[in-house]
Coordinates of C-alpha atoms in Angstrom, one line a residue:
M976 CA -57.8 -27.8 -9.8
K977 CA -55.6 -28.2 -6.7
I978 CA -53.8 -31.1 -8.4
T979 CA -53.2 -29.0 -11.5
K980 CA -51.8 -26.2 -9.4
F981 CA -49.5 -28.6 -7.5
L982 CA -48.2 -30.1 -10.7
L983 CA -47.6 -26.7 -12.2
L984 CA -45.8 -25.5 -9.1
S985 CA -43.8 -28.7 -8.9
G986 CA -42.8 -28.3 -12.5
V987 CA -41.6 -24.7 -11.9
A988 CA -39.7 -25.8 -8.9
L989 CA -38.0 -28.6 -10.9
I990 CA -37.1 -26.1 -13.6
L991 CA -35.6 -23.7 -11.0
L992 CA -33.7 -26.5 -9.3
N993 CA -32.4 -27.7 -12.7
S994 CA -31.5 -24.2 -13.6
C995 CA -29.6 -23.7 -10.3
S996 CA -27.9 -27.0 -10.7
K997 CA -26.8 -26.0 -14.2
V998 CA -25.5 -22.6 -12.9
E999 CA -23.5 -24.4 -10.2
Q1000 CA -22.1 -26.9 -12.8
T1001 CA -21.2 -24.0 -15.1
E1002 CA -19.5 -22.2 -12.2
A1003 CA -17.6 -25.3 -11.3
Q1004 CA -16.6 -25.8 -15.0
N1005 CA -15.7 -22.1 -15.5
P1006 CA -14.1 -20.8 -12.4
P1007 CA -13.3 -17.1 -12.6
N1008 CA -10.0 -15.7 -13.7
I1009 CA -8.4 -13.2 -11.3
V1010 CA -6.4 -10.1 -12.3
F1011 CA -4.9 -8.6 -9.1
I1012 CA -3.5 -5.1 -9.8
M1013 CA -1.5 -3.5 -7.0
S1014 CA 0.6 -0.3 -7.0
D1015 CA 3.1 0.7 -4.3
D1016 CA 2.2 3.6 -2.0
H1017 CA -0.8 4.7 -4.1
A1018 CA -2.9 7.0 -1.9
Y1019 CA -6.6 6.7 -2.3
Q1020 CA -6.6 10.6 -2.5
A1021 CA -4.8 10.2 -5.8
I1022 CA -7.5 8.1 -7.5
S1023 CA -10.3 10.2 -9.0
A1024 CA -12.9 7.6 -8.2
Y1025 CA -12.3 8.7 -4.6
D1026 CA -11.3 12.3 -5.1
N1027 CA -10.4 14.2 -8.3
T1028 CA -8.8 17.2 -6.6
L1029 CA -5.3 16.1 -7.5
I1030 CA -5.4 13.9 -10.6
E1031 CA -7.8 12.2 -13.0
T1032 CA -7.3 8.4 -13.3
P1033 CA -9.9 7.4 -15.9
N1034 CA -8.7 3.9 -16.4
I1035 CA -8.5 2.9 -12.7
D1036 CA -11.9 4.5 -12.3
R1037 CA -13.2 2.1 -15.0
I1038 CA -12.9 -0.7 -12.5
A1039 CA -15.0 1.2 -10.0
K1040 CA -17.6 2.0 -12.7
M1041 CA -17.8 -1.7 -13.6
G1042 CA -17.9 -2.9 -10.0
M1043 CA -17.5 -1.9 -6.3
L1044 CA -15.5 0.8 -4.6
F1045 CA -14.6 0.3 -1.0
T1046 CA -14.4 3.5 1.1
N1047 CA -13.2 1.9 4.3
A1048 CA -10.6 -0.6 3.0
S1049 CA -7.5 -0.7 5.1
V1050 CA -4.3 -2.5 5.8
T1051 CA -3.1 -4.4 8.9
N1052 CA 0.4 -2.9 8.9
S1053 CA 1.1 0.1 6.7
I1054 CA 4.5 -0.8 5.3
C1055 CA 5.4 -2.4 2.0
A1056 CA 6.7 -6.0 2.6
P1057 CA 4.5 -6.8 5.6
S1058 CA 1.4 -5.7 3.6
R1059 CA 2.4 -8.0 0.8
A1060 CA 3.0 -10.9 3.2
T1061 CA -0.5 -10.4 4.7
I1062 CA -2.1 -10.4 1.3
L1063 CA -0.3 -13.6 0.3
T1064 CA -1.0 -15.5 3.5
G1065 CA -4.2 -14.1 4.8
K1066 CA -2.6 -13.7 8.2
H1067 CA -1.6 -10.8 10.5
S1068 CA 2.1 -9.8 10.6
H1069 CA 2.8 -11.4 14.0
I1070 CA 1.5 -14.7 12.6
N1071 CA 3.2 -14.8 9.2
G1072 CA 6.4 -13.3 10.7
K1073 CA 6.9 -10.4 8.3
V1074 CA 6.4 -7.7 10.8
D1075 CA 8.6 -5.1 9.1
N1076 CA 10.9 -4.6 6.2
H1077 CA 13.9 -5.8 8.3
F1078 CA 13.0 -9.4 9.2
P1079 CA 12.8 -12.0 6.4
F1080 CA 9.5 -13.5 5.2
D1081 CA 8.9 -17.0 6.7
T1082 CA 8.9 -19.1 3.5
T1083 CA 7.2 -22.0 5.3
N1084 CA 3.9 -20.0 5.0
V1085 CA 1.4 -21.3 2.6
T1086 CA 0.4 -18.6 0.2
F1087 CA -2.9 -18.4 -1.8
P1088 CA -1.1 -18.6 -5.2
Q1089 CA 0.1 -22.0 -4.2
L1090 CA -3.4 -23.1 -3.5
F1091 CA -4.6 -21.7 -6.9
Q1092 CA -1.8 -23.5 -8.6
D1093 CA -2.6 -26.8 -6.9
A1094 CA -6.3 -26.3 -7.9
G1095 CA -5.4 -26.2 -11.6
Y1096 CA -5.0 -22.5 -12.1
Q1097 CA -2.3 -21.0 -14.3
T1098 CA -0.5 -18.5 -12.2
A1099 CA 1.8 -15.6 -13.0
M1100 CA 3.4 -12.6 -11.3
F1101 CA 5.0 -9.5 -12.9
G1102 CA 6.4 -6.5 -11.2
K1103 CA 7.3 -5.7 -7.6
L1104 CA 7.1 -8.4 -4.9
H1105 CA 9.6 -6.6 -2.6
F1106 CA 10.9 -9.7 -0.7
G1107 CA 12.4 -13.0 -1.8
N1108 CA 13.5 -13.9 -5.3
S1109 CA 11.5 -17.0 -6.0
P1110 CA 7.8 -16.5 -5.2
K1111 CA 6.0 -19.8 -4.5
G1112 CA 3.0 -20.9 -6.5
F1113 CA 3.8 -19.3 -9.8
D1114 CA 4.1 -20.9 -13.2
Q1115 CA 5.8 -17.7 -14.5
F1116 CA 7.3 -14.7 -12.8
K1117 CA 9.4 -11.7 -13.6
I1118 CA 10.0 -9.5 -10.5
L1119 CA 12.0 -6.5 -9.5
P1120 CA 14.8 -7.1 -7.0
G1121 CA 13.8 -5.4 -3.8
Q1122 CA 12.5 -1.9 -4.6
G1123 CA 13.5 -2.0 -8.2
S1124 CA 14.4 1.0 -10.4
Y1125 CA 12.2 3.3 -12.5
Y1126 CA 14.5 3.4 -15.5
N1127 CA 16.1 0.4 -17.3
P1128 CA 15.3 -1.9 -14.4
D1129 CA 16.7 -5.3 -13.5
F1130 CA 14.4 -8.3 -13.1
I1131 CA 14.6 -11.7 -11.5
T1132 CA 12.9 -14.2 -13.7
K1133 CA 11.8 -17.8 -13.4
N1134 CA 13.2 -19.0 -16.7
E1135 CA 15.7 -16.4 -17.9
G1136 CA 17.8 -15.7 -14.9
N1137 CA 18.5 -12.1 -14.0
I1138 CA 17.8 -9.6 -16.9
K1139 CA 17.9 -5.9 -17.5
V1140 CA 15.3 -4.3 -19.7
D1141 CA 15.6 -0.8 -21.3
G1142 CA 12.7 1.5 -20.8
Y1143 CA 10.4 2.8 -18.1
V1144 CA 9.4 0.3 -15.4
T1145 CA 5.6 0.9 -15.4
D1146 CA 5.5 0.3 -19.2
I1147 CA 7.8 -2.7 -19.0
I1148 CA 5.8 -4.5 -16.3
T1149 CA 2.7 -4.0 -18.4
D1150 CA 4.5 -5.3 -21.5
M1151 CA 5.5 -8.4 -19.7
T1152 CA 1.9 -8.9 -18.4
L1153 CA 0.3 -8.4 -21.9
D1154 CA 2.9 -10.7 -23.5
W1155 CA 2.0 -13.5 -21.0
L1156 CA -1.7 -13.0 -21.6
Q1157 CA -1.2 -13.2 -25.3
N1158 CA 1.5 -15.8 -25.6
E1159 CA 1.7 -18.0 -22.5
R1160 CA -1.8 -18.0 -21.1
K1161 CA -3.6 -21.3 -21.8
A1162 CA -7.2 -20.9 -23.0
D1163 CA -8.3 -24.1 -21.3
Q1164 CA -7.2 -23.1 -17.8
P1165 CA -8.4 -20.4 -15.5
F1166 CA -5.6 -18.0 -14.5
M1167 CA -4.6 -16.0 -11.5
L1168 CA -2.4 -13.0 -12.5
M1169 CA -0.6 -10.6 -10.2
Y1170 CA 0.2 -7.4 -12.0
L1171 CA 2.3 -5.3 -9.5
H1172 CA 3.6 -1.8 -10.1
K1173 CA 6.7 -0.2 -8.5
A1174 CA 5.1 3.3 -8.9
P1175 CA 4.4 5.5 -7.1
H1176 CA 7.1 4.4 -4.6
R1177 CA 9.8 6.8 -3.6
E1178 CA 11.9 8.4 -5.4
W1179 CA 9.1 9.1 -7.9
L1180 CA 10.6 9.4 -11.3
P1181 CA 7.9 10.1 -13.9
A1182 CA 8.0 8.7 -17.4
E1183 CA 9.8 10.8 -20.0
R1184 CA 6.4 11.6 -21.7
H1185 CA 5.1 13.1 -18.4
M1186 CA 8.1 15.1 -17.1
E1187 CA 7.4 18.5 -18.7
E1188 CA 3.7 18.3 -18.2
F1189 CA 3.8 17.6 -14.4
T1190 CA 6.8 19.8 -13.5
N1191 CA 4.7 22.7 -14.8
R1192 CA 1.6 21.9 -12.8
T1193 CA 0.4 23.3 -9.5
F1194 CA -1.7 21.4 -7.0
K1195 CA -4.1 22.3 -4.2
E1196 CA -2.5 22.2 -0.7
P1197 CA -4.0 20.0 2.0
A1198 CA -5.7 21.8 4.8
T1199 CA -3.3 20.3 7.4
L1200 CA 0.0 21.0 5.5
F1201 CA 1.2 23.1 8.4
D1202 CA 0.0 20.8 11.2
D1203 CA 1.9 21.5 14.5
Y1204 CA 0.7 18.2 16.1
S1205 CA -0.4 20.1 19.2
G1206 CA -3.5 18.0 19.4
R1207 CA -1.7 14.6 19.6
G1208 CA 1.2 13.1 21.5
R1209 CA 4.9 12.4 21.1
A1210 CA 4.4 9.8 18.3
A1211 CA 3.1 12.4 15.8
R1212 CA 5.5 15.1 17.0
E1213 CA 8.7 12.9 16.8
A1214 CA 8.1 11.2 13.5
E1215 CA 10.5 12.1 10.7
M1216 CA 8.3 12.4 7.7
N1217 CA 8.0 16.2 7.4
L1218 CA 8.2 17.5 3.8
L1219 CA 10.5 20.4 4.7
T1220 CA 12.8 18.9 7.3
D1221 CA 12.9 15.2 6.4
M1222 CA 12.5 14.9 2.7
H1223 CA 15.7 14.7 0.6
W1224 CA 16.6 17.7 -1.4
S1225 CA 18.3 15.8 -4.2
G1226 CA 16.9 12.2 -4.1
D1227 CA 13.3 13.4 -3.5
S1228 CA 13.0 17.0 -4.7
K1229 CA 15.4 16.4 -7.6
I1230 CA 17.7 19.3 -6.8
Y1231 CA 21.0 18.4 -8.6
P1232 CA 23.8 17.6 -6.1
E1233 CA 25.9 20.5 -7.6
V1234 CA 23.0 22.9 -7.0
M1235 CA 22.8 21.7 -3.4
D1236 CA 26.5 22.5 -3.0
E1237 CA 26.1 25.9 -4.7
L1238 CA 23.2 26.8 -2.3
G1239 CA 24.8 25.3 0.8
L1240 CA 22.0 22.8 1.3
E1241 CA 22.7 20.0 3.6
G1242 CA 21.3 16.6 2.9
T1243 CA 19.1 15.0 5.5
S1244 CA 21.2 11.8 5.3
D1245 CA 23.9 10.1 3.2
W1246 CA 21.0 8.6 1.2
D1247 CA 20.1 12.0 -0.3
K1248 CA 22.6 12.7 -3.1
G1249 CA 23.2 9.0 -3.4
A1250 CA 19.6 8.3 -4.3
F1251 CA 19.7 10.9 -7.0
E1252 CA 22.9 9.6 -8.5
R1253 CA 21.7 6.0 -8.3
E1254 CA 18.3 6.6 -9.9
V1255 CA 18.9 9.4 -12.4
G1256 CA 22.3 7.8 -13.1
R1257 CA 20.5 4.8 -14.6
L1258 CA 19.1 6.9 -17.4
N1259 CA 20.6 6.4 -20.9
E1260 CA 21.7 9.3 -23.0
S1261 CA 18.4 10.0 -24.6
Q1262 CA 16.4 9.6 -21.3
R1263 CA 18.9 11.9 -19.5
A1264 CA 18.4 14.6 -22.2
N1265 CA 14.7 14.6 -21.7
W1266 CA 15.2 14.6 -17.9
D1267 CA 17.5 17.6 -18.0
K1268 CA 15.1 19.4 -20.3
A1269 CA 12.4 19.3 -17.6
Y1270 CA 14.4 19.3 -14.4
M1271 CA 17.2 21.8 -15.2
K1272 CA 14.4 24.4 -15.4
V1273 CA 13.1 23.3 -12.0
N1274 CA 16.6 23.8 -10.6
E1275 CA 17.2 27.1 -12.2
D1276 CA 13.9 28.5 -11.0
F1277 CA 14.7 27.2 -7.5
K1278 CA 18.2 28.8 -7.5
K1279 CA 16.6 32.2 -8.2
A1280 CA 13.9 31.9 -5.6
Y1281 CA 15.8 30.2 -2.8
P1282 CA 17.6 33.2 -1.2
T1283 CA 14.4 35.0 -0.4
M1284 CA 12.2 32.0 0.5
S1285 CA 10.7 31.8 4.0
G1286 CA 10.2 28.5 5.8
A1287 CA 6.6 28.5 4.7
D1288 CA 7.7 29.2 1.1
K1289 CA 10.0 26.3 1.2
M1290 CA 7.4 24.0 2.6
R1291 CA 5.0 25.0 -0.1
W1292 CA 7.7 24.5 -2.8
R1293 CA 8.5 21.1 -1.5
Y1294 CA 4.9 20.1 -1.5
Q1295 CA 4.5 21.1 -5.1
R1296 CA 7.7 19.3 -6.2
Y1297 CA 6.6 16.2 -4.4
M1298 CA 3.1 16.2 -6.0
Q1299 CA 4.5 16.9 -9.4
D1300 CA 6.7 13.7 -9.4
Y1301 CA 4.4 11.5 -7.3
L1302 CA 1.4 12.2 -9.4
G1303 CA 3.5 12.1 -12.6
T1304 CA 4.3 8.4 -11.9
I1305 CA 0.6 7.7 -11.3
K1306 CA -0.3 9.0 -14.7
A1307 CA 1.8 6.2 -16.2
V1308 CA 0.2 3.6 -13.9
D1309 CA -3.3 4.7 -15.0
E1310 CA -2.4 4.6 -18.7
N1311 CA -1.0 1.1 -18.3
V1312 CA -3.9 -0.2 -16.3
G1313 CA -6.0 1.0 -19.3
R1314 CA -3.8 -1.1 -21.6
V1315 CA -4.6 -4.3 -19.6
L1316 CA -8.3 -3.5 -19.4
D1317 CA -8.4 -2.9 -23.1
Y1318 CA -6.7 -6.3 -23.8
L1319 CA -9.2 -8.1 -21.5
E1320 CA -12.1 -6.5 -23.3
A1321 CA -10.8 -7.1 -26.8
N1322 CA -10.2 -10.7 -26.1
D1323 CA -13.5 -11.5 -24.4
L1324 CA -11.9 -12.1 -21.0
M1325 CA -13.7 -9.4 -19.0
E1326 CA -17.0 -11.2 -18.2
N1327 CA -15.6 -14.1 -16.2
T1328 CA -12.6 -12.2 -14.7
I1329 CA -12.4 -10.6 -11.2
I1330 CA -10.3 -7.5 -11.5
V1331 CA -8.9 -5.9 -8.3
Y1332 CA -7.1 -2.6 -8.0
T1333 CA -5.4 -1.7 -4.7
S1334 CA -2.2 -0.5 -3.1
D1335 CA 0.0 -2.1 -0.5
Q1336 CA -1.1 0.7 1.7
G1337 CA -2.0 4.4 1.7
F1338 CA 0.3 7.4 1.6
Y1339 CA 0.5 10.9 2.9
L1340 CA 0.3 13.6 0.3
G1341 CA 1.2 16.5 2.5
E1342 CA -1.5 15.9 5.1
H1343 CA -0.1 16.7 8.5
G1344 CA 2.9 18.0 6.6
W1345 CA 4.0 14.4 5.9
F1346 CA 5.0 12.0 3.2
D1347 CA 5.4 8.2 3.6
K1348 CA 3.0 6.0 5.5
R1349 CA 3.3 3.8 8.7
F1350 CA 0.8 5.5 11.0
V1351 CA -2.7 4.3 11.6
Y1352 CA -4.0 7.8 10.6
N1353 CA -6.3 7.5 7.6
E1354 CA -4.1 8.5 4.7
S1355 CA -1.7 5.7 5.6
F1356 CA -4.0 3.1 7.1
K1357 CA -6.7 3.3 4.4
T1358 CA -6.0 1.9 1.0
P1359 CA -7.8 2.1 -2.3
L1360 CA -9.8 -1.0 -3.2
L1361 CA -11.8 -1.4 -6.4
I1362 CA -13.2 -4.7 -7.5
S1363 CA -15.2 -5.6 -10.6
W1364 CA -16.8 -8.9 -11.7
P1365 CA -19.4 -8.4 -14.4
N1366 CA -22.8 -9.9 -13.7
R1367 CA -21.8 -10.7 -10.1
V1368 CA -20.8 -7.3 -8.7
K1369 CA -23.2 -4.4 -9.2
A1370 CA -21.7 -1.8 -11.4
G1371 CA -21.0 1.5 -9.7
S1372 CA -21.7 0.2 -6.2
K1373 CA -19.9 1.2 -3.0
S1374 CA -19.3 -0.4 0.3
E1375 CA -18.5 1.4 3.6
E1376 CA -17.7 -1.8 5.5
M1377 CA -14.4 -2.3 7.4
V1378 CA -12.5 -4.6 5.1
Q1379 CA -8.7 -5.2 5.0
N1380 CA -5.9 -6.6 2.9
L1381 CA -6.2 -9.5 5.3
D1382 CA -9.3 -10.6 3.4
F1383 CA -8.0 -10.8 -0.1
A1384 CA -6.7 -14.4 0.0
Q1385 CA -10.0 -15.8 1.4
T1386 CA -12.0 -13.8 -1.1
F1387 CA -10.1 -15.1 -4.1
L1388 CA -10.2 -18.6 -2.8
A1389 CA -14.0 -18.4 -2.1
A1390 CA -14.7 -17.0 -5.6
A1391 CA -12.7 -19.9 -7.2
G1392 CA -14.4 -22.5 -5.0
I1393 CA -11.0 -23.4 -3.3
E1394 CA -11.1 -24.3 0.4
A1395 CA -9.2 -21.8 2.5
P1396 CA -6.8 -23.1 5.2
S1397 CA -8.3 -22.9 8.7
D1398 CA -5.4 -20.7 10.0
M1399 CA -6.2 -17.8 7.6
Q1400 CA -7.5 -14.9 9.6
G1401 CA -9.4 -12.8 7.1
E1402 CA -13.0 -12.9 5.9
S1403 CA -14.2 -13.4 2.4
L1404 CA -15.6 -10.3 0.8
M1405 CA -18.0 -12.4 -1.3
P1406 CA -21.1 -11.4 0.7
L1407 CA -20.4 -7.7 0.2
L1408 CA -19.6 -8.1 -3.5
A1409 CA -22.9 -9.9 -3.9
G1410 CA -24.8 -7.1 -2.1
Q1411 CA -25.6 -9.3 0.9
N1412 CA -24.4 -6.9 3.6
G1413 CA -26.4 -8.6 6.2
E1414 CA -24.1 -11.6 6.1
W1415 CA -21.0 -9.4 6.9
T1416 CA -20.4 -9.5 10.6
R1417 CA -17.2 -7.4 11.2
D1418 CA -17.6 -3.9 12.5
A1419 CA -13.9 -3.2 13.5
V1420 CA -10.4 -4.1 12.3
Y1421 CA -7.1 -4.5 14.0
Y1422 CA -3.8 -2.8 13.1
H1423 CA -0.3 -3.2 14.4
Y1424 CA 2.9 -1.4 13.2
Y1425 CA 6.4 -2.6 14.3
E1426 CA 9.3 -1.0 12.5
Y1427 CA 10.9 1.3 15.1
P1428 CA 13.4 2.6 15.8
S1429 CA 14.1 2.9 12.1
V1430 CA 13.6 5.2 9.0
H1431 CA 10.9 7.8 9.6
M1432 CA 10.9 7.0 13.3
V1433 CA 7.2 6.2 13.6
K1434 CA 6.7 4.6 17.0
R1435 CA 5.3 1.0 17.4
H1436 CA 1.6 1.0 17.9
Y1437 CA -1.5 -1.1 17.7
A1438 CA -5.1 -0.1 17.3
I1439 CA -8.8 -0.9 16.9
I1440 CA -10.7 1.0 14.2
N1441 CA -14.4 1.1 13.4
Q1442 CA -16.4 3.5 11.3
D1443 CA -16.7 6.0 14.2
Y1444 CA -13.6 5.8 16.3
K1445 CA -9.9 4.8 16.4
L1446 CA -8.2 3.7 19.7
T1447 CA -4.4 3.5 19.4
H1448 CA -1.7 2.4 21.9
Y1449 CA 1.8 3.7 21.2
Y1450 CA 4.4 1.6 23.1
F1451 CA 8.1 0.6 23.6
D1452 CA 9.9 3.9 24.4
V1453 CA 6.5 5.6 25.2
D1454 CA 3.2 4.6 26.7
E1455 CA 0.5 6.8 25.1
W1456 CA -3.1 6.2 24.2
E1457 CA -4.9 8.1 21.5
L1458 CA -8.7 8.2 20.7
I1459 CA -9.8 9.8 17.5
D1460 CA -13.4 10.6 16.7
R1461 CA -13.5 9.7 13.0
K1462 CA -16.8 11.3 12.3
N1463 CA -16.4 14.6 14.1
D1464 CA -12.7 14.9 13.5
P1465 CA -12.1 13.5 10.0
M1466 CA -8.7 15.2 9.7
E1467 CA -7.6 13.4 12.9
M1468 CA -6.2 16.5 14.7
T1469 CA -7.3 15.9 18.3
N1470 CA -6.8 13.2 20.8
V1471 CA -9.9 12.9 22.9
Y1472 CA -8.7 10.0 25.1
D1473 CA -8.8 12.1 28.3
D1474 CA -12.1 13.9 27.4
P1475 CA -14.7 12.8 30.0
A1476 CA -17.4 13.0 27.3
Y1477 CA -15.8 9.9 25.7
S1478 CA -15.3 7.8 28.8
E1479 CA -17.9 5.2 28.0
I1480 CA -16.8 5.0 24.4
K1481 CA -13.2 4.6 25.5
A1482 CA -14.1 1.8 27.9
D1483 CA -16.0 -0.1 25.2
L1484 CA -13.2 0.3 22.7
H1485 CA -10.6 -1.0 25.3
K1486 CA -12.7 -4.1 25.8
K1487 CA -13.2 -4.7 22.1
L1488 CA -9.5 -4.1 21.4
D1489 CA -8.6 -6.8 24.0
D1490 CA -11.1 -9.1 22.3
L1491 CA -9.5 -8.5 18.9
R1492 CA -6.0 -9.1 20.2
E1493 CA -7.2 -12.4 21.6
K1494 CA -9.0 -13.3 18.5
Y1495 CA -6.0 -12.7 16.3
G1496 CA -3.5 -14.2 18.8
D1497 CA -1.6 -11.0 19.5
N1498 CA -0.3 -9.9 22.9
S1499 CA 2.4 -7.9 24.7
Q1500 CA 4.7 -10.9 25.0
I1501 CA 4.8 -11.4 21.3
S1502 CA 5.5 -7.7 20.8
Q1503 CA 8.4 -7.9 23.3
Q1504 CA 9.9 -10.9 21.5
Y1505 CA 10.0 -8.9 18.3
I1506 CA 11.5 -6.0 20.1
D1507 CA 14.2 -8.2 21.6
R1508 CA 15.1 -9.8 18.3
Y1509 CA 15.3 -6.4 16.6
L1510 CA 17.5 -4.9 19.3
D1511 CA 19.8 -8.0 19.0
D1512 CA 20.1 -7.3 15.3
L1513 CA 20.8 -3.6 15.9
A1514 CA 23.5 -4.6 18.4
D1515 CA 25.1 -6.5 15.5
R1516 CA 24.8 -3.4 13.3
K1517 CA 22.0 -5.0 11.3
G1518 CA 19.3 -2.5 10.6
F1519 CA 18.8 1.2 9.8
F1520 CA 21.1 3.8 11.3
G1521 CA 21.0 7.5 10.6
G1522 CA 20.1 10.9 12.1
K1523 CA 18.0 10.8 15.3
N1524 CA 17.6 7.1 14.9
T1525 CA 21.3 6.5 15.7
E1526 CA 21.0 8.7 18.9
L1527 CA 17.9 6.8 20.0
I1528 CA 19.5 3.4 19.4
E1529 CA 22.5 4.4 21.5
K1530 CA 20.2 5.5 24.3
I1531 CA 18.2 2.2 24.1
F1532 CA 21.4 0.2 24.3
K1533 CA 22.6 2.1 27.4
D1534 CA 19.2 1.6 29.1
R1535 CA 19.3 -2.1 28.1
E1536 CA 22.8 -2.5 29.6
S1537 CA 21.8 -0.7 32.8
S1538 CA 18.7 -3.0 33.2
N1539 CA 20.9 -6.1 32.8
E1540 CA 23.4 -5.1 35.4

């Protein structure tokens, strides 16, 4: 009887072993495809899988329904090009060299697409890279130069040189992506596709089909729209991101330059009217007719209301104008994500394809009275992240773990069975995607922002963030510490750094911050080197000059000269 049981159990074990072996062989023979979808400045608040207060995004939500939504996904540095460099390299900004939008990307970095290409993947990129004109590791690419344009955009291509394409950029990028999937993708190779949208980046020009709909909509105001920053320090008070005082009347709010002149409105910078003329000026005759049909009414209504508007009225008007255009561009993104998902489903490509939707960082949608990003406050620091992989990732699941864009490269490499370079600094999300939360060891992330003094004047700072607290150090022309209680102060209105009740928490976070800086190889000497290099460039008139930034730079140079005497 015992022998029979032994033989039976042995047989079952052999069957299971053979089954596992076959699964492993199948995985090796059929590595997953990867479709990486990223928008630019897409706030998680503007995805209905997170919050449907502002807009419904049914197609992006499909990815969350098929897979996992991350509620604490974040970036290492909330600004466009550095975020993209971190995604490509799996390294923090001070390691990959792309600390801000000013300094060039160090092209000696190995990027994960190169590793995929070397491993036999077919690779392609369409849309916005933001830096460089010849991305490494791609069999095919068509990318926007720099920020690109919403209408009739130019593209840098691998095989066709520089081209201009008539139409709306979000639709065009999708057309290029679908054309590659249909006509260039090789059925006998796994593929890694980067599908990268310009929208909803500033200056927020909606598609023609959405102009009238969104210019007639009204949106709920955020609770902190009229924040006076009294609970925080100089960094929050001195930033230039206020909807009323720092947003452009013409380029951003779409007030025609001649209407600005008629009302005596002064632009916030030389960029203001120029941005309008540059972007709206790209529209062809038919596009411009549709634009004027929607936006002339906006201008006429504003002209009538402006003489009696209070400061609060203007703030509320500017918030609505901002949301109408910003969310209007997202409508087109969602529609086009749906086109790609539909193609994958119709062509039986969904089952063995990892689909990721994210943004290069978050964005302020009037919270704290702001637009833009840069700060380590939630709306900027956090980023949407939705990942599906049928039969591998549980449909409709969520993760609250502290994950970052730093982790994407190693996650994709692990999923494909490609060894990650030892100098990558992220962690594979595979345990979380598989529901094995016990294997995830990180409980805090590191953040560092560098671009100052520059546009928006957000001071340099670094921080440690866990699910409960956020400890931040602002440095360079200020030396301020800020502690935010994330659970009890979700709107991040009060700095409790000097509150005795938080003394033990503060001490613990200081130690953990020091440990993280050592782990990732960051320190004050490296920060000073980047400051010195930046100031040297500014001295040569290389960099951003304008408004208060010019005044500050002049002061910094005087102080610098005095210290050298």
